[in-house]
PDB file of C-alpha atoms in Angstrom:
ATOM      1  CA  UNK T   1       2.780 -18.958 -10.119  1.00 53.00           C
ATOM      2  CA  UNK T   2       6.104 -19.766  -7.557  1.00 59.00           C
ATOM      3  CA  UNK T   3       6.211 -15.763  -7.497  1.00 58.00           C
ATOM      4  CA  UNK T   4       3.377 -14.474  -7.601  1.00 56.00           C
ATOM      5  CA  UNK T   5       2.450 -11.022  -5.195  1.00 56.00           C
ATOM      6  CA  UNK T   6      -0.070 -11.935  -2.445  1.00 62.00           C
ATOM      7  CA  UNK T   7      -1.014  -7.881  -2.234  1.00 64.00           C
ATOM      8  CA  UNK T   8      -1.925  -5.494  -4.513  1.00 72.00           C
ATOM      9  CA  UNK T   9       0.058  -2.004  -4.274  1.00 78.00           C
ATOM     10  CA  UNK T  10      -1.065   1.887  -5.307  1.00 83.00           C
ATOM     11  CA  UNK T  11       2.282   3.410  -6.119  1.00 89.00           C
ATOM     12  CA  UNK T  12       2.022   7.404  -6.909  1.00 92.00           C
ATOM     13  CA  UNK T  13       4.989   9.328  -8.136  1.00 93.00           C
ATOM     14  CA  UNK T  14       5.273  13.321  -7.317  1.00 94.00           C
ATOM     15  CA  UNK T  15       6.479  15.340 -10.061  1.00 94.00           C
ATOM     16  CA  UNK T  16       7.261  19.608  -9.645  1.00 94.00           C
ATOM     17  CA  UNK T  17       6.868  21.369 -12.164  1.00 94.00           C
ATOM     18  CA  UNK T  18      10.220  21.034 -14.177  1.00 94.00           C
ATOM     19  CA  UNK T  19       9.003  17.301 -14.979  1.00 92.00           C
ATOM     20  CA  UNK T  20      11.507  16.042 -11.907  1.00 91.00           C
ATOM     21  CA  UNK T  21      10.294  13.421  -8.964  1.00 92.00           C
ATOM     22  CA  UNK T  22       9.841  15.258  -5.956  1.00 95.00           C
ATOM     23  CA  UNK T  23       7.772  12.652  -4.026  1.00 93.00           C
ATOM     24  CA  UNK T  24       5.610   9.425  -4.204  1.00 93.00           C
ATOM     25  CA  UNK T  25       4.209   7.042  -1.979  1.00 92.00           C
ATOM     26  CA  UNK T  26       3.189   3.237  -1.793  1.00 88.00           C
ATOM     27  CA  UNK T  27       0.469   1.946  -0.231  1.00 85.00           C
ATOM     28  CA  UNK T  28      -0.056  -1.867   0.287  1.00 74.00           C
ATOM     29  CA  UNK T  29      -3.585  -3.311   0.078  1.00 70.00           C
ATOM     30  CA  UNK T  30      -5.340  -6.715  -0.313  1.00 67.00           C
ATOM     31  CA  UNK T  31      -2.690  -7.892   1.854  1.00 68.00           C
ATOM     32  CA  UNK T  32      -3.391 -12.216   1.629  1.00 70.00           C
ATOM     33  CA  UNK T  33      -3.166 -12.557   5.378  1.00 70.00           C
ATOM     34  CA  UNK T  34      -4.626 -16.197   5.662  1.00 69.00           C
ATOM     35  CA  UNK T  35      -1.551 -17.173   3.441  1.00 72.00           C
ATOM     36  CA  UNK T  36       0.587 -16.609   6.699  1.00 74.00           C
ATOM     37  CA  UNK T  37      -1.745 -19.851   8.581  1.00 77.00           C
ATOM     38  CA  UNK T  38      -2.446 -21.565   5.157  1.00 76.00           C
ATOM     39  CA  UNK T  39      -1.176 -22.520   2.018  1.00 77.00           C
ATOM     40  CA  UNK T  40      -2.659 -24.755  -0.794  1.00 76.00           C
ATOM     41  CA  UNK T  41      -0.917 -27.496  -2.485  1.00 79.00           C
ATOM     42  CA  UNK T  42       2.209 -26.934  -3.988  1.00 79.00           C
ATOM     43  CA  UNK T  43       2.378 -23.292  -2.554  1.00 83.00           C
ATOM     44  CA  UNK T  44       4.975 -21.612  -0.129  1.00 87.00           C
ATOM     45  CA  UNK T  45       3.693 -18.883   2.305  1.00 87.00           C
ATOM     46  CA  UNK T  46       5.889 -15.451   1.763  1.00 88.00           C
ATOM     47  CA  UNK T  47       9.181 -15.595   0.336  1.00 90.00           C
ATOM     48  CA  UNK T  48      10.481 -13.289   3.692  1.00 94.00           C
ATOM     49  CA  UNK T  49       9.731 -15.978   5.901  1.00 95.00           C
ATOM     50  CA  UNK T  50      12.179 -18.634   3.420  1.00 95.00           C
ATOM     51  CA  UNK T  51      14.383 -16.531   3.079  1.00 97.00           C
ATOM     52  CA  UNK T  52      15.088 -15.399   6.842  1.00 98.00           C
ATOM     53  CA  UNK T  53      15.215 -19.349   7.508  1.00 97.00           C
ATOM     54  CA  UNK T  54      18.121 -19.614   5.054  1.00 97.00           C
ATOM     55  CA  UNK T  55      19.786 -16.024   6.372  1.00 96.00           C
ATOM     56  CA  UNK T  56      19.526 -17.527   9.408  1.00 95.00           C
ATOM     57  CA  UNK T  57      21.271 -20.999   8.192  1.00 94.00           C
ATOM     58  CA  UNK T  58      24.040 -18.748   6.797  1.00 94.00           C
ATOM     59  CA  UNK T  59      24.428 -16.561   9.228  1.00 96.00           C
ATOM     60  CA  UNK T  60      24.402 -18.891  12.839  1.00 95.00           C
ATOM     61  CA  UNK T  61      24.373 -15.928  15.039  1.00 96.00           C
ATOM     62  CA  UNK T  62      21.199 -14.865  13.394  1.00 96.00           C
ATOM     63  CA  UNK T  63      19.693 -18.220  13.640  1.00 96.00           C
ATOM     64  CA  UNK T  64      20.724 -18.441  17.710  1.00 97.00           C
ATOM     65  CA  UNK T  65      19.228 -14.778  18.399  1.00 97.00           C
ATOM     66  CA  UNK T  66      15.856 -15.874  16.444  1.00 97.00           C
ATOM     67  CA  UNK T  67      15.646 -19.511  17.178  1.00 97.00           C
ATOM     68  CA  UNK T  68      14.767 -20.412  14.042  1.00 97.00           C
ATOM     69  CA  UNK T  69      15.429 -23.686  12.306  1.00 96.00           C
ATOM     70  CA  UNK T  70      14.690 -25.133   9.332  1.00 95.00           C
ATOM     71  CA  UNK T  71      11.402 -24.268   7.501  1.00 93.00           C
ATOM     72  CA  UNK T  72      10.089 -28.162   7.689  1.00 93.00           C
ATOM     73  CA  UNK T  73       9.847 -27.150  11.749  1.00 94.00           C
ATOM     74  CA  UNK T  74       7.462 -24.677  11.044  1.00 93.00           C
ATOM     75  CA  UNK T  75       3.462 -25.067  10.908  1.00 89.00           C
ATOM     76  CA  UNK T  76       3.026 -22.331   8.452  1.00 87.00           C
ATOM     77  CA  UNK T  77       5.780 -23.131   6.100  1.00 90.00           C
ATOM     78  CA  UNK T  78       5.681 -26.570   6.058  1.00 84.00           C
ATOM     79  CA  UNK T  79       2.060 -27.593   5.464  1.00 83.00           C
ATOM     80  CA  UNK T  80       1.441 -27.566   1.470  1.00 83.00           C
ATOM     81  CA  UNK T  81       4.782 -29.790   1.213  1.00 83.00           C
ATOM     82  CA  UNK T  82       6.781 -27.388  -0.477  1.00 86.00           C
ATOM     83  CA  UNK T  83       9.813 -25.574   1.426  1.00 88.00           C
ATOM     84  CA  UNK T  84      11.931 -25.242  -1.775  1.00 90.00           C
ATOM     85  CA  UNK T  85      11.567 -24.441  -5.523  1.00 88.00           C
ATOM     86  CA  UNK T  86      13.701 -25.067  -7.944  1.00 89.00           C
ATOM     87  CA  UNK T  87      15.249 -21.505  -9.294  1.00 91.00           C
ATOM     88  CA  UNK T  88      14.866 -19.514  -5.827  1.00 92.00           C
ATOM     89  CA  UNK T  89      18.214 -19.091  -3.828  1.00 96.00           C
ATOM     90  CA  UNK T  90      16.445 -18.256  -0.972  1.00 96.00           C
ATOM     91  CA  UNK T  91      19.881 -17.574   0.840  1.00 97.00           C
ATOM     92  CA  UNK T  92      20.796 -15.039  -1.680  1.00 97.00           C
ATOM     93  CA  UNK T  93      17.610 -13.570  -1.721  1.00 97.00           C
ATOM     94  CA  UNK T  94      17.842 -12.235   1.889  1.00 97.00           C
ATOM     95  CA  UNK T  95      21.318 -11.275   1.132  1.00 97.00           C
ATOM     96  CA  UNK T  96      19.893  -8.888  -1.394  1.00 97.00           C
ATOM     97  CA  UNK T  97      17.362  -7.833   1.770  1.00 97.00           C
ATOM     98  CA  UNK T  98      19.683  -6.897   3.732  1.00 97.00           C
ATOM     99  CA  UNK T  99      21.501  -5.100   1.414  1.00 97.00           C
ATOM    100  CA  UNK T 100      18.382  -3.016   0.591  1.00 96.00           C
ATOM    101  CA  UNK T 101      18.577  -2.431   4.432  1.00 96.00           C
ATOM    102  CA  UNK T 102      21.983  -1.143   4.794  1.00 96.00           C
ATOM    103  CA  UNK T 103      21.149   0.930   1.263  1.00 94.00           C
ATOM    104  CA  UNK T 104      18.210   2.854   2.662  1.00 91.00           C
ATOM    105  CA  UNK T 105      20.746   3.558   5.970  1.00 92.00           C
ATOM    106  CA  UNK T 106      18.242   0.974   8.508  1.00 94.00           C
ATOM    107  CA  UNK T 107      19.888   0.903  11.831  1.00 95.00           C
ATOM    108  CA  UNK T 108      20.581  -2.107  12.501  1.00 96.00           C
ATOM    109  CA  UNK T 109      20.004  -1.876  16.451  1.00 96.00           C
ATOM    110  CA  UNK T 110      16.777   0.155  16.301  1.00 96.00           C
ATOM    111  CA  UNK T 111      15.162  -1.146  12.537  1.00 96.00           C
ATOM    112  CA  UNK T 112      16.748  -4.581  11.242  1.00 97.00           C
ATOM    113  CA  UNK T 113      16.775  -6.025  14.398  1.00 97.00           C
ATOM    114  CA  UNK T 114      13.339  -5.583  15.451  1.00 98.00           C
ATOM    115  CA  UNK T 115      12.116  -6.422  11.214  1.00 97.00           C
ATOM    116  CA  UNK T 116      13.945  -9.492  11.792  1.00 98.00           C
ATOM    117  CA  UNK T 117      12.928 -10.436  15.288  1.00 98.00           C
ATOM    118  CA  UNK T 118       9.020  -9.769  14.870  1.00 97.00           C
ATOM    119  CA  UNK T 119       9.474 -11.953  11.371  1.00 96.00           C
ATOM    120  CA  UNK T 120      10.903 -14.434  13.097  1.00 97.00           C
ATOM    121  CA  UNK T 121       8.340 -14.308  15.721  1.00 97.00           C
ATOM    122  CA  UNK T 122       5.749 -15.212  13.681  1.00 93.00           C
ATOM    123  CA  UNK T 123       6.896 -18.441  12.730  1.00 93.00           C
ATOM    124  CA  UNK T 124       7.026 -18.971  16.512  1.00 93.00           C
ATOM    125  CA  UNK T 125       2.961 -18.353  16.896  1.00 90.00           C
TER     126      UNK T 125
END
């Protein structure tokens, strides 16, 4: 499965008592983290990582701040052979990222940047 979650995620939703959501949380477990060094055949690692590659190839200001390249110059996303799959816009995908971003009010300066950067950075390990 192209798109399948490498984590597993408790979600709990808060409700007072007039039935309305007043709260909830998410926690992230079972995160896959030797997927980020290692993928099998045929497998990407995370989508983020694809995606920021082709944000970055749209966006060249991006790309110069992160020094990232294309995703066949990386270790961890090139080593099962598979950079692209047929179906995922990668490139649109991060658009849609960093809409969410500007939806949930992230500050650019003090949040996206330093997402981004520390992303990025692990491609550079």
């Amino acid at each position: 499965n192209n798109n399948s979650s490498r984590f597993g995620k408790l979600i709990t939703v808060k409700f007072d008592t007039n039935g309305a959501i007043c709260g909830g949380s998410i926690i992230n477990y079972l995160l896959e983290k030797s997927r980020v060094v290692f993928q099998s055949e045929g497998e990407r690692n995370y989508h983020i990582f694809y995606q920021l590659i082709a944000g970055g190839k749209a966006d060249p200001e991006l790309q110069k701040t992160l020094k990232i390249t294309d995703a066949v110059d990386y270790h961890y996303l090139d080593q099962s052979g598979v950079v692209e799959i047929e179906g995922i816009n990668d490139e649109k995908d991060f658009s849609i990222i960093r809409r969410a971003f500007t939806t949930l009010s992230f500050d650019e300066d003090s949040i996206v940047a330093p997402i981004l950067a520390i992303t990025a950075a692990v491609l550079h390990l």
